[in-house]
C-alpha positions as MATLAB code, in Angstrom:
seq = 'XXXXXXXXXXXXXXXXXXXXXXXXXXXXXXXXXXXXXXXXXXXXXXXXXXXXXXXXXXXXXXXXXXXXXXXXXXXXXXXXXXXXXXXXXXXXXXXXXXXXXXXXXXXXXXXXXXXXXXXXXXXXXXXXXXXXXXXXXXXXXXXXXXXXXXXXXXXXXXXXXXXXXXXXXXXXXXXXXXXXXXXXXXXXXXXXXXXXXXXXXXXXXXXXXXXXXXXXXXXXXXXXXXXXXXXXXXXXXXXXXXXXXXXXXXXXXXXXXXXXXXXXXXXXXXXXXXXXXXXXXXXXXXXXXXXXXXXXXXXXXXXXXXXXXXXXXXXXXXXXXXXXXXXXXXXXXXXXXXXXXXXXXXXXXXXXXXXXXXXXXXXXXXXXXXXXXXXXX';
ca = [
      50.280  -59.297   -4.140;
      49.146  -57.826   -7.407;
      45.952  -59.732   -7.133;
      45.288  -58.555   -3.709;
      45.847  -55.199   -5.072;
      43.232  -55.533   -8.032;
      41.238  -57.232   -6.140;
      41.109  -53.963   -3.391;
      40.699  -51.549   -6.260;
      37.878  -53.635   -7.734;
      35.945  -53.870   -4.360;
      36.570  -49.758   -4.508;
      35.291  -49.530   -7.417;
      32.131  -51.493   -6.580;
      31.492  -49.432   -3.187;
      31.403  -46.085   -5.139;
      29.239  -47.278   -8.003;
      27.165  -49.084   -4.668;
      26.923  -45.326   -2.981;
      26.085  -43.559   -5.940;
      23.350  -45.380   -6.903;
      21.811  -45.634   -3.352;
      18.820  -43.742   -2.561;
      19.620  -40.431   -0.443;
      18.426  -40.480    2.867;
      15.442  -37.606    3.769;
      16.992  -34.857    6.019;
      15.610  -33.469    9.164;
      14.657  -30.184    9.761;
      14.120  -30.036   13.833;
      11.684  -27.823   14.862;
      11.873  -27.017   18.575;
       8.221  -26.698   20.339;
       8.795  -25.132   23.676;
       5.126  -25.344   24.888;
       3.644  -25.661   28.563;
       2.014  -29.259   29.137;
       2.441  -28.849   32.630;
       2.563  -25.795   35.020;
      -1.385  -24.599   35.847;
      -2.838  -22.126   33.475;
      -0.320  -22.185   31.090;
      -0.713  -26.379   29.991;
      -4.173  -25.214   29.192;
      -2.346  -23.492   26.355;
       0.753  -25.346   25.570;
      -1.048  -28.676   25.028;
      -3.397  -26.947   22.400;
      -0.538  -25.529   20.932;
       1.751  -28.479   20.579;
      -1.418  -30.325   18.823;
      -1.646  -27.391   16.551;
       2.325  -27.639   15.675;
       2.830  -31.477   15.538;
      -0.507  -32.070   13.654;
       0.959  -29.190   10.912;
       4.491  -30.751   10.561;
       2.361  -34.171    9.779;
       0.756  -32.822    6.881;
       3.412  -31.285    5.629;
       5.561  -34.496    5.741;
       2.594  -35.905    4.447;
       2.049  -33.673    1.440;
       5.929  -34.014    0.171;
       5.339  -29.998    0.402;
       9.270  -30.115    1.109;
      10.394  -32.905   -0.915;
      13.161  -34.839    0.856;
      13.394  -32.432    3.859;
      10.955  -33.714    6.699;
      10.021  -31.640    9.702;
      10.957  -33.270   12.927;
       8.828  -31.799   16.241;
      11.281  -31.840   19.637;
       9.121  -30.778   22.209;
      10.036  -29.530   25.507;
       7.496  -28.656   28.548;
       8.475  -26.017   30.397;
       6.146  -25.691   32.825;
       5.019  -22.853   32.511;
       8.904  -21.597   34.326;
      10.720  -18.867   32.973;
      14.060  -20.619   34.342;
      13.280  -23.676   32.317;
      12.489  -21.691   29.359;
      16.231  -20.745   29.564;
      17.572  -24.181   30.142;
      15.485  -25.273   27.137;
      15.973  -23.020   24.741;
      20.137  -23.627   25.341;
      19.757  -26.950   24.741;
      17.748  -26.941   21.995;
      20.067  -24.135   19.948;
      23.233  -26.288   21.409;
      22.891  -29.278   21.752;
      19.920  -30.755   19.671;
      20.717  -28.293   16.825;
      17.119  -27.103   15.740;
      16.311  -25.020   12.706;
      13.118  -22.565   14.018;
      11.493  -22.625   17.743;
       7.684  -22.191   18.491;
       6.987  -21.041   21.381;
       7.104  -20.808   24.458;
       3.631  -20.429   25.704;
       4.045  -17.268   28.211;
       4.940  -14.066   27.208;
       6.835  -13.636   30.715;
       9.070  -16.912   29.049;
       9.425  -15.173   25.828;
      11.735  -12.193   27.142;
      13.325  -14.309   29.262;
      14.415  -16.930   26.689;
      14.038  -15.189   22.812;
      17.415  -13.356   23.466;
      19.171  -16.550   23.073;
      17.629  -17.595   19.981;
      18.181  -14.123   18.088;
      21.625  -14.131   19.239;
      22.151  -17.553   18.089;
      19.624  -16.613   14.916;
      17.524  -19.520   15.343;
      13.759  -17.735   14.802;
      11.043  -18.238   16.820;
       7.816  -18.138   16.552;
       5.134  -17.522   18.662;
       1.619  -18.434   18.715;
       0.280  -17.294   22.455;
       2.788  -14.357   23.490;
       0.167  -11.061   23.376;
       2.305   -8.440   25.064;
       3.453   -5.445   23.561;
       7.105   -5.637   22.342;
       8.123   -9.319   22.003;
       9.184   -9.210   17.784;
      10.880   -6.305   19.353;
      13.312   -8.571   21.298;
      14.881   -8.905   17.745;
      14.923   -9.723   14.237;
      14.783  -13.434   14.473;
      11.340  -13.414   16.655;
       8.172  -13.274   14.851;
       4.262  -14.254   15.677;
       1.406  -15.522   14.633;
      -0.384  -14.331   17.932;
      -2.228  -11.069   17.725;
      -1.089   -8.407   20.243;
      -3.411   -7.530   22.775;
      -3.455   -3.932   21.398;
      -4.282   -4.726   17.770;
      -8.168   -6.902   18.959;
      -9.381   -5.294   22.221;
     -10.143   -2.099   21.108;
     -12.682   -3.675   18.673;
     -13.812   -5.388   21.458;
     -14.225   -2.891   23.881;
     -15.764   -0.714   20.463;
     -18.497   -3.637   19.683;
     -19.257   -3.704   23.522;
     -20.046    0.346   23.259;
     -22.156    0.134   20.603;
     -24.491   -2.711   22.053;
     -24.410   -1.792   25.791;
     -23.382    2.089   26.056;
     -21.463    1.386   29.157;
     -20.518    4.550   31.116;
     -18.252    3.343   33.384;
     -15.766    0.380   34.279;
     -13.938   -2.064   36.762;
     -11.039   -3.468   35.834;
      -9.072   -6.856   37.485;
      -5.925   -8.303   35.993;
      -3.166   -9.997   36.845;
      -0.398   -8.322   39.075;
       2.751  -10.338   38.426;
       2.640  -11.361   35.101;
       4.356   -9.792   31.803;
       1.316   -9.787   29.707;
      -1.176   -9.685   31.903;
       0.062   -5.902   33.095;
       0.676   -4.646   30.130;
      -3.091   -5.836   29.065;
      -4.028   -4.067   32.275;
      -2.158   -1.058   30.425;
      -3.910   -1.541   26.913;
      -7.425   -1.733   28.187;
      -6.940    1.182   30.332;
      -6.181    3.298   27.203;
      -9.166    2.158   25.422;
     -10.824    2.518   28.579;
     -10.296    6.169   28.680;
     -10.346    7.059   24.731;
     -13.454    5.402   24.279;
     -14.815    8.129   27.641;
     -15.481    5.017   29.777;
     -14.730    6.121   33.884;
     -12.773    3.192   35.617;
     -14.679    2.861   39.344;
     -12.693    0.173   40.436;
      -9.516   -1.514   39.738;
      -8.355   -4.556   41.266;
      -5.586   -6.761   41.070;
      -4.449  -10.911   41.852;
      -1.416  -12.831   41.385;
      -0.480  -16.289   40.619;
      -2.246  -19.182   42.414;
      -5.057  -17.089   43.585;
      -8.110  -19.281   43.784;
     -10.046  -16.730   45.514;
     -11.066  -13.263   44.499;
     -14.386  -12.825   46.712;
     -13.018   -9.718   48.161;
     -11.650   -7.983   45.312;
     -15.018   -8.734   43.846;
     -16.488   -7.574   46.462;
     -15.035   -4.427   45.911;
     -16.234   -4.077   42.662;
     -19.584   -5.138   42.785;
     -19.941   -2.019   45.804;
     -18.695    0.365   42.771;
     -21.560   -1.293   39.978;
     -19.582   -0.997   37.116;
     -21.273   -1.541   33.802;
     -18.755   -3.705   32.292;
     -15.862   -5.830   34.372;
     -12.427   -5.725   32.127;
     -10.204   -9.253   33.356;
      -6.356   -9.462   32.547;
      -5.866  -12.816   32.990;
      -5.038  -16.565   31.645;
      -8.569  -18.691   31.370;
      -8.305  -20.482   34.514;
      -8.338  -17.592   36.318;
     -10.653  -15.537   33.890;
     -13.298  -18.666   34.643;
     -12.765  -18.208   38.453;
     -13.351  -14.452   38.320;
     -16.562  -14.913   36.128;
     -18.084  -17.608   37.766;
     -17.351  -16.186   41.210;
     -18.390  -12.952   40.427;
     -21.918  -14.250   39.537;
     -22.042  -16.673   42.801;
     -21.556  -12.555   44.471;
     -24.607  -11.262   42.859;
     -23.174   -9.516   39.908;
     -25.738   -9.398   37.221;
     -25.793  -11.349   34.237;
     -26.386   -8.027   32.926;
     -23.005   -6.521   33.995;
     -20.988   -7.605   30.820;
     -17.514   -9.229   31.118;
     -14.860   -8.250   28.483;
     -11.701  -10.280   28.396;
      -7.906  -10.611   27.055;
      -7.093  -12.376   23.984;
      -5.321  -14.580   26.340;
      -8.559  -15.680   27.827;
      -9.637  -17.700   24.634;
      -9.799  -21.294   25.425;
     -12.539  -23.578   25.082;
     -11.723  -24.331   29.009;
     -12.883  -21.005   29.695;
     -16.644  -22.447   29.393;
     -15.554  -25.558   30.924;
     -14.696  -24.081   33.278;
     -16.944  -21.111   34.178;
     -20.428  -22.706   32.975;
     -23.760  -20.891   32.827;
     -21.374  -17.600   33.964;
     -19.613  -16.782   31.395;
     -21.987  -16.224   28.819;
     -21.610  -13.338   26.643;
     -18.208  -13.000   27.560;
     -16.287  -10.901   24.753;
     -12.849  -10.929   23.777;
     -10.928  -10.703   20.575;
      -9.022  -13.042   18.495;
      -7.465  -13.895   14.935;
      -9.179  -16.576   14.670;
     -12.708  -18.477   15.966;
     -13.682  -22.461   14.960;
     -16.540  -21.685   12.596;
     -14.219  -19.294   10.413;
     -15.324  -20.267    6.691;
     -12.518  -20.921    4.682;
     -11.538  -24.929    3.482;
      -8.115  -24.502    4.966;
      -9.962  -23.958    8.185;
     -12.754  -26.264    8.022;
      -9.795  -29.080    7.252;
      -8.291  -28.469   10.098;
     -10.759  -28.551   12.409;
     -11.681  -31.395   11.242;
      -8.291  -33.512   11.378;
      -7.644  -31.650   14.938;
     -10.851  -33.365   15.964;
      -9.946  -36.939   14.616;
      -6.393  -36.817   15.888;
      -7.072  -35.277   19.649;
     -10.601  -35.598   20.109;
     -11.381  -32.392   20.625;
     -12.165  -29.125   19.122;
      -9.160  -26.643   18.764;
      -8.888  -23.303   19.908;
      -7.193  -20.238   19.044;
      -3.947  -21.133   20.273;
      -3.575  -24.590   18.412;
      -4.806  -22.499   15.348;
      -2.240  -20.038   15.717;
       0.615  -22.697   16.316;
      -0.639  -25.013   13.305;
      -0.070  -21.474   10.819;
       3.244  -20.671   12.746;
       4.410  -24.405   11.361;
       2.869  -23.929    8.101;
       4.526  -20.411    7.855;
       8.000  -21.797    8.283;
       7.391  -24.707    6.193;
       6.581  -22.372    3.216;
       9.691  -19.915    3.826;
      11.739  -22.817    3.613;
      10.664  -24.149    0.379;
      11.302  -20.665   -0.784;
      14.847  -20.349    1.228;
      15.349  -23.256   -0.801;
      16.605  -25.208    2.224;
      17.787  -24.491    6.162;
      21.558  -23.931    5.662;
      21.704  -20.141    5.420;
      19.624  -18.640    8.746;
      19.820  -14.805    7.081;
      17.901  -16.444    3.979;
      15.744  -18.157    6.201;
      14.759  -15.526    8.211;
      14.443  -13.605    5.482;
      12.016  -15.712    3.707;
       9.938  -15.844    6.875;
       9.692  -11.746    7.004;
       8.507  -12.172    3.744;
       5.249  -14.201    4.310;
       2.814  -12.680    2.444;
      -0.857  -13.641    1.885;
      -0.048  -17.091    2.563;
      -3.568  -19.282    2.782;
      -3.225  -20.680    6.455;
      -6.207  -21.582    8.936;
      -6.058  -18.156    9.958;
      -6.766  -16.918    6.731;
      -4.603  -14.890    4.048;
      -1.665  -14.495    6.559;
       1.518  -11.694    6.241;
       3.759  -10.363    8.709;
       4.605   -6.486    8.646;
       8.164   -4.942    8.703;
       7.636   -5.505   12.685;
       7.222   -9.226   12.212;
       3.847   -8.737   13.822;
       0.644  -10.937   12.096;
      -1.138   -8.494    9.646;
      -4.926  -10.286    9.828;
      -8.550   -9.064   10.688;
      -8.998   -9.038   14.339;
     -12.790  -10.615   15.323;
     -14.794   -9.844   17.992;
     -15.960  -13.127   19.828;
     -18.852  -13.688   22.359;
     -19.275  -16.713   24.430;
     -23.068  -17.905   23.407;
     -24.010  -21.870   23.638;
     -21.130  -23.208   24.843;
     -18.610  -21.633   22.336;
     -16.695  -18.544   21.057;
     -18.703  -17.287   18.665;
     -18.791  -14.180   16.258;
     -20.464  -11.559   18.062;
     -23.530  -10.433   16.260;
];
């Protein structure tokens, strides 16, 4: 009996030295990427920007940036549905426990879903949702996307100086969130910059056809044509519009949510010298940048865009407020650490939110020349 019991404490003993000396295991931080692979327009953004995300939170596991913590992507396609945004977001914050969100990939998504995660103060971070008042939703939501009001005024400015338009048609997209309030900010700069609207037209979801609203506005010969809409539909318009006999020479300003490399895809010949603004174009000369590109190119094949530009800095963004939170286990330190990003060297340059949690860069004016965005000249 005593030997059994010596025996026990000796095999005790031999466990805890065992334990202590065994390697600790790396945690997991999981990042939640609620991004649109399916659903229409709105994969042509999601897909860029879960590239963007996953191919950051490889480098940084890469780089030991966050010693034994390792970023782990979950991603979820909502299709482009508000109602699965929901169902996504609970399950994510519930059941699968993640640290920080990115995404979703429409702004109409955003409202529906970023409640949850500030009330359950998980942040999120978005990197495609352009509509006026979405940090507003609450102090957990930040993003990396630049709001429609802080780059098409310097569009619409640059498009003044080269073409002294007088006057104006504008199309956009009825029943979507950002696209009307787009509608609303190029309207404003519509009428400070003097410019008479002639025409103003509107479409909704699924349209594949907009012959007679452009029909409409070619009667009125506007100087410039002003589109609210996702790039899909931004190529129909433009290409259409040219198959109607609108000049080459009538010039087509866009939203920042038209920025995709499908856009030339798919509006060819068309859409040349289309303008729009952005954070952010491919040739931008920094070696953060140019690094990126270039391992975005050998890991998808393709050239990025905007939106996998902006997701890739939303990941790097967290990653550094982390190291500096010192961890994930307090969410206020967290957060705060996020609100505190300043001047941090991401693909989109020097990056720093303001006390609104909105992106605080140098908005670029973009034209669509050779195949490519392009700084406008």
């Amino acid at each position: 009996m005593m030997m059994h019991a010596r025996l026990t404490r000796l095999l005790i003993a031999a466990t805890a030295v065992s334990l202590a000396a065994a390697p600790a295991f790396a945690a997991d931080v999981k990042l939640g990427i609620v991004q649109s692979t399916s659903g229409g327009s709105a994969a042509l953004y999601g897909t860029m920007q879960k590239n963007g995300a996953e191919l950051a939170a490889a480098e940084i596991n890469a780089s030991g940036k966050l010693g034994d913590l390792k970023l782990v992507p979950v991603h979820q396609d909502d299709a482009g549905d508000r109602g699965q945004t929901v169902n996504i977001f609970q399950r994510l914050i519930n059941q699968d426990k993640v640290t920080v969100i990115f995404g979703p990939t429409l702004t109409t998504s955003a409202f529906a879903a970023d409640p949850i995660a500030n009330a359950a103060k998980v942040p999120v971070i978005a990197s495609s949702n352009t509509a006026p008042g979405v940090p507003a939703i609450g102090e957990y939501i930040f993003r990396t996307s630049a709001p429609e009001a802080a780059v098409f005024p310097g569009v619409l400015a640059y498009a003044v100086k080269r073409y002294q338009p007088k006057t104006a048609a504008q199309i956009y997209g009825i029943d979507d969130v950002l696209m009307k309030a787009a509608y609303g900010v190029h309207k404003a700069a519509l009428d400070k910059a003097g410019i008479k609207v002639v025409a103003t037209e509107t479409f909704q979801k699924g349209d594949v056809d907009y012959s007679a609203q452009l029909t409409k506005i070619k009667a009125a010969n506007p100087d410039i044509i002003v589109v609210g809409g996702l790039a899909e539909e931004t190529a129909n318009i433009v290409r259409q519009a040219r198959q109607l006999g609108i000049p080459q020479s009538t010039v087509f300003l866009g939203a920042n949510a038209a920025i995709s490399t499908k856009l030339n895809d798919l509006a060819g010949p068309a859409a040349q010298g289309f303008l729009v603004g952005s954070g952010w174009f491919i040739d931008f000369d920094t070696p953060a940048n140019k690094a990126f590109v270039e391992a975005y190119k050998a890991k998808y094949g393709t050239p990025p865009d905007t939106f996998a530009a902006q997701a890739h800095a939303a990941v790097t963004i967290f990653a550094d407020a982390v190291k500096r939170a010192g961890g994930v286990s307090d969410p206020a330190k967290l957060r705060a650490a996020i609100a505190e990003t300043k001047d941090l060297d991401t693909v989109l340059g020097p990056f720093s939110f303001d006390k609104d949690r909105e992106p605080v860069l140098v908005a670029k004016v973009l034209e669509l020349k050779d195949g490519k965005f392009q700084l406008a000249q």
